[in-house]
Short mmCIF file of C-alpha atoms in Angstrom, two decimals:
data_model
loop_
_atom_site.label_atom_id
_atom_site.label_comp_id
_atom_site.label_asym_id
_atom_site.label_seq_id
_atom_site.Cartn_x
_atom_site.Cartn_y
_atom_site.Cartn_z
CA MET A 63 -15.72 -0.82 0.98
CA ASP A 64 -14.00 -2.57 -1.89
CA TYR A 65 -16.82 -2.84 -4.38
CA ASN A 66 -14.43 -4.24 -6.98
CA ALA A 67 -13.95 -7.28 -4.66
CA ILE A 68 -17.71 -7.90 -4.94
CA LYS A 69 -17.55 -7.78 -8.77
CA GLU A 70 -14.55 -10.11 -8.76
CA ALA A 71 -16.15 -12.60 -6.36
CA MET A 72 -19.26 -12.63 -8.52
CA GLN A 73 -17.43 -13.18 -11.80
CA GLU A 74 -15.16 -15.86 -10.24
CA LEU A 75 -18.21 -17.61 -8.76
CA ASP A 76 -16.67 -17.38 -5.28
CA GLU A 77 -19.79 -17.74 -3.18
CA ASP A 78 -18.14 -17.44 0.26
CA ALA A 79 -16.16 -14.30 -0.66
CA LEU A 80 -19.22 -12.71 -2.30
CA LEU A 81 -21.53 -13.24 0.67
CA GLU A 82 -18.85 -12.10 3.10
CA GLN A 83 -18.49 -8.86 1.16
CA ILE A 84 -22.27 -8.35 0.92
CA ASN A 85 -22.64 -8.81 4.71
CA LYS A 86 -19.96 -6.17 5.21
CA VAL A 87 -21.87 -3.81 2.96
CA MET A 88 -24.99 -4.33 5.06
CA GLU A 89 -23.06 -3.24 8.15
CA ASP A 90 -21.42 -0.18 6.68
CA GLY A 91 -21.66 0.37 2.96
CA ASP A 92 -23.69 1.48 -0.07
CA VAL A 93 -26.10 -1.27 -1.11
CA ASN A 94 -26.75 0.30 -4.50
CA GLN A 95 -23.06 0.28 -5.31
CA ALA A 96 -22.87 -3.35 -4.18
CA LEU A 97 -25.80 -4.21 -6.45
CA THR A 98 -24.08 -2.51 -9.39
CA ALA A 99 -20.90 -4.49 -8.65
CA CYS A 100 -22.90 -7.74 -8.58
CA GLN A 101 -24.49 -6.89 -11.93
CA GLU A 102 -21.10 -6.09 -13.48
CA GLY A 103 -19.84 -9.43 -12.19
CA MET A 104 -22.88 -11.17 -13.70
CA ASN A 105 -22.23 -9.42 -17.02
CA GLU A 106 -18.70 -10.85 -16.98
CA VAL A 107 -20.14 -14.31 -16.21
CA GLY A 108 -22.34 -13.91 -19.30
CA LYS A 109 -19.32 -12.93 -21.44
CA ARG A 110 -17.29 -15.91 -20.21
CA PHE A 111 -20.26 -18.15 -21.05
CA GLU A 112 -20.47 -16.74 -24.58
CA GLU A 113 -16.73 -17.25 -25.02
CA GLY A 114 -16.91 -20.87 -23.91
CA GLU A 115 -14.95 -20.37 -20.68
CA TYR A 116 -18.05 -20.98 -18.52
CA PHE A 117 -20.75 -23.57 -19.10
CA VAL A 118 -24.48 -23.86 -18.33
CA GLY A 119 -23.78 -25.17 -14.81
CA ASP A 120 -21.64 -22.09 -14.10
CA LEU A 121 -24.41 -19.84 -15.33
CA ILE A 122 -26.95 -21.51 -13.07
CA PHE A 123 -24.60 -21.31 -10.09
CA ALA A 124 -23.93 -17.64 -10.81
CA GLY A 125 -27.70 -17.03 -10.76
CA GLU A 126 -28.10 -18.86 -7.49
CA ILE A 127 -25.40 -16.85 -5.68
CA MET A 128 -26.73 -13.63 -7.17
CA VAL A 129 -30.15 -14.46 -5.70
CA GLU A 130 -28.49 -15.23 -2.32
CA ALA A 131 -26.77 -11.82 -2.43
CA MET A 132 -30.03 -10.12 -3.39
CA ASP A 133 -31.85 -11.76 -0.49
CA ILE A 134 -29.31 -10.32 1.95
CA MET A 135 -29.53 -6.83 0.40
CA LYS A 136 -33.29 -6.79 -0.16
CA PRO A 137 -34.28 -5.15 3.16
CA ALA A 138 -31.89 -2.24 2.50
CA LEU A 139 -32.84 -1.92 -1.14
CA ALA A 140 -36.54 -1.91 -0.40
CA GLY A 141 -36.21 0.98 2.04
CA THR A 142 -39.53 1.12 3.84
CA GLY A 143 -40.46 -2.29 2.46
CA ASP A 144 -43.65 -0.83 0.88
CA ALA A 145 -44.59 -2.00 -2.58
CA LYS A 146 -44.96 1.61 -3.69
CA TYR A 147 -45.35 0.65 -7.37
CA GLY A 148 -48.07 -1.95 -6.75
CA LYS A 149 -48.46 -5.39 -8.23
CA MET A 150 -47.14 -6.81 -11.48
CA ILE A 151 -46.91 -10.26 -13.06
CA LEU A 152 -43.66 -12.08 -13.85
CA CYS A 153 -43.27 -15.52 -15.38
CA THR A 154 -41.32 -17.75 -17.73
CA VAL A 155 -43.48 -18.42 -20.77
CA LYS A 156 -45.03 -21.69 -21.92
CA ASP A 157 -42.61 -24.47 -22.97
CA ASP A 158 -39.64 -22.85 -21.24
CA LEU A 159 -38.56 -24.25 -17.87
CA HIS A 160 -35.74 -21.82 -16.99
CA ASP A 161 -36.12 -19.71 -13.88
CA ILE A 162 -32.68 -18.42 -12.78
CA GLY A 163 -32.93 -15.20 -14.81
CA LYS A 164 -36.54 -14.76 -13.74
CA ASN A 165 -35.63 -15.20 -10.07
CA ILE A 166 -32.90 -12.52 -10.31
CA VAL A 167 -35.33 -10.13 -11.97
CA LYS A 168 -37.97 -10.92 -9.33
CA ALA A 169 -35.53 -10.13 -6.50
CA MET A 170 -34.58 -6.83 -8.14
CA LEU A 171 -38.17 -5.83 -8.89
CA GLU A 172 -39.15 -6.48 -5.28
CA ALA A 173 -36.17 -4.45 -4.12
CA GLY A 174 -37.31 -1.75 -6.52
CA GLY A 175 -40.74 -1.41 -4.93
CA PHE A 176 -43.01 -3.89 -6.72
CA GLU A 177 -45.19 -6.67 -5.31
CA VAL A 178 -44.34 -9.39 -7.82
CA ILE A 179 -46.87 -12.10 -8.61
CA ASP A 180 -44.51 -14.82 -9.79
CA LEU A 181 -46.49 -17.37 -11.83
CA GLY A 182 -43.45 -19.62 -12.23
CA ILE A 183 -42.26 -21.41 -15.36
CA ASP A 184 -43.98 -22.92 -18.43
CA VAL A 185 -46.91 -20.56 -17.95
CA SER A 186 -49.76 -20.58 -20.50
CA PRO A 187 -51.32 -17.36 -21.88
CA GLU A 188 -54.59 -18.36 -20.25
CA LYS A 189 -53.05 -18.48 -16.79
CA ILE A 190 -51.43 -15.04 -17.30
CA ILE A 191 -54.70 -13.51 -18.44
CA GLU A 192 -56.59 -15.09 -15.51
CA ALA A 193 -54.05 -13.69 -12.99
CA ALA A 194 -54.07 -10.24 -14.64
CA LYS A 195 -57.84 -10.01 -14.43
CA LYS A 196 -57.94 -11.28 -10.85
CA ASP A 197 -55.49 -8.68 -9.52
CA ASP A 198 -56.17 -5.84 -12.01
CA ILE A 199 -52.57 -6.00 -13.28
CA HIS A 200 -51.19 -3.34 -15.61
CA ILE A 201 -47.58 -4.58 -16.04
CA ILE A 202 -46.60 -8.07 -17.28
CA ALA A 203 -42.99 -9.24 -17.58
CA LEU A 204 -42.40 -12.35 -19.76
CA SER A 205 -39.12 -14.23 -19.46
CA GLY A 206 -37.59 -16.85 -21.69
CA VAL A 207 -34.21 -18.48 -22.37
CA LEU A 208 -34.98 -20.81 -25.31
CA THR A 209 -35.55 -19.55 -28.84
CA LEU A 210 -38.96 -21.21 -28.85
CA ALA A 211 -39.92 -18.85 -25.98
CA LEU A 212 -40.31 -16.10 -28.63
CA ASP A 213 -43.26 -18.02 -30.15
CA SER A 214 -44.83 -18.41 -26.71
CA MET A 215 -44.33 -14.70 -25.98
CA LYS A 216 -46.10 -13.81 -29.24
CA ALA A 217 -48.93 -16.25 -28.48
CA THR A 218 -49.28 -14.61 -25.03
CA VAL A 219 -49.45 -11.09 -26.40
CA ASP A 220 -51.93 -12.22 -29.07
CA ALA A 221 -54.11 -13.88 -26.40
CA ILE A 222 -54.05 -10.68 -24.31
CA LYS A 223 -55.21 -8.77 -27.39
CA GLU A 224 -58.02 -11.26 -28.02
CA ALA A 225 -59.10 -10.94 -24.37
CA GLY A 226 -59.54 -7.21 -25.00
CA MET A 227 -56.91 -6.30 -22.41
CA ARG A 228 -54.01 -5.09 -24.53
CA ASP A 229 -54.74 -1.40 -23.95
CA GLN A 230 -54.76 -1.87 -20.17
CA VAL A 231 -51.39 -3.65 -19.79
CA LYS A 232 -47.80 -2.89 -20.59
CA ILE A 233 -45.71 -5.92 -21.57
CA ILE A 234 -41.95 -6.24 -21.29
CA ILE A 235 -40.01 -9.26 -22.52
CA GLY A 236 -36.58 -10.42 -21.43
CA GLY A 237 -34.13 -13.28 -21.74
CA ASN A 238 -31.46 -14.69 -23.97
CA PRO A 239 -33.28 -14.76 -27.36
CA VAL A 240 -34.92 -11.35 -26.95
CA SER A 241 -33.97 -8.39 -29.17
CA GLU A 242 -35.45 -5.15 -30.45
CA GLU A 243 -36.53 -6.96 -33.64
CA ALA A 244 -38.15 -9.77 -31.63
CA CYS A 245 -39.97 -7.22 -29.48
CA ALA A 246 -41.49 -5.63 -32.60
CA THR A 247 -42.53 -9.04 -34.02
CA ILE A 248 -44.04 -10.19 -30.72
CA GLY A 249 -45.85 -6.93 -30.19
CA ALA A 250 -44.50 -6.21 -26.71
CA ASP A 251 -44.05 -2.63 -25.43
CA GLU A 252 -40.39 -3.02 -24.41
CA TRP A 253 -37.56 -5.55 -24.16
CA ALA A 254 -34.77 -5.84 -21.62
CA TYR A 255 -31.22 -7.11 -21.97
CA SER A 256 -30.55 -6.78 -18.22
CA PRO A 257 -32.49 -7.09 -14.98
CA GLN A 258 -31.81 -3.42 -14.17
CA LYS A 259 -33.38 -2.27 -17.45
CA THR A 260 -36.48 -4.32 -16.56
CA VAL A 261 -36.73 -2.57 -13.19
CA ASN A 262 -36.16 0.89 -14.71
CA VAL A 263 -38.78 0.40 -17.42
CA CYS A 264 -41.41 -1.01 -15.03
CA GLN A 265 -40.85 1.77 -12.52
CA GLY A 266 -41.29 4.30 -15.32
CA TRP A 267 -44.59 2.70 -16.36
CA ALA A 268 -45.88 2.44 -12.83
CA ALA A 269 -45.02 6.07 -12.04
CA ALA A 270 -46.63 7.39 -15.23
#
């Protein structure tokens, strides 16, 4: 298998070539290596966006074909298909309507053994708390692309504290404006700069 061809197809936004390669992997290849190649390609897309070579539309399209590739690979990545790490909540926070990054993270979390309760976009703290209580959730992942999402993330963490649930849940934040400094200000437990880090952190929490 030429995993470099997968990376190149991803970074060049060549949907047909990417899906052709992914289907070949499913027949006779290493799905984890293919996933890594897709992520490396996505990282390159992100760099090209930062450098002004790609635009928002390219970023959205990259997210869409990444989700397509993940859907093909999901059965192999999931192994037995059991959600061995249980349920967790994922959403884009209030006042942010972006979902491409969230959808990629969702696909990877499901492949990584979680049952993901996806609350969608523009989700209020109240809705998150209600869902967490209903399903006895211990891991919450908050996503955001806009800078104002940081305020919504802080409001969500504060609301969880006020509800008396902060000790029972771990909170990870991710997305474009998120940083270590933002994580400290918001009061989250961890922050992620990549979907894979989100998966690794959540698996570590669930297994603890």
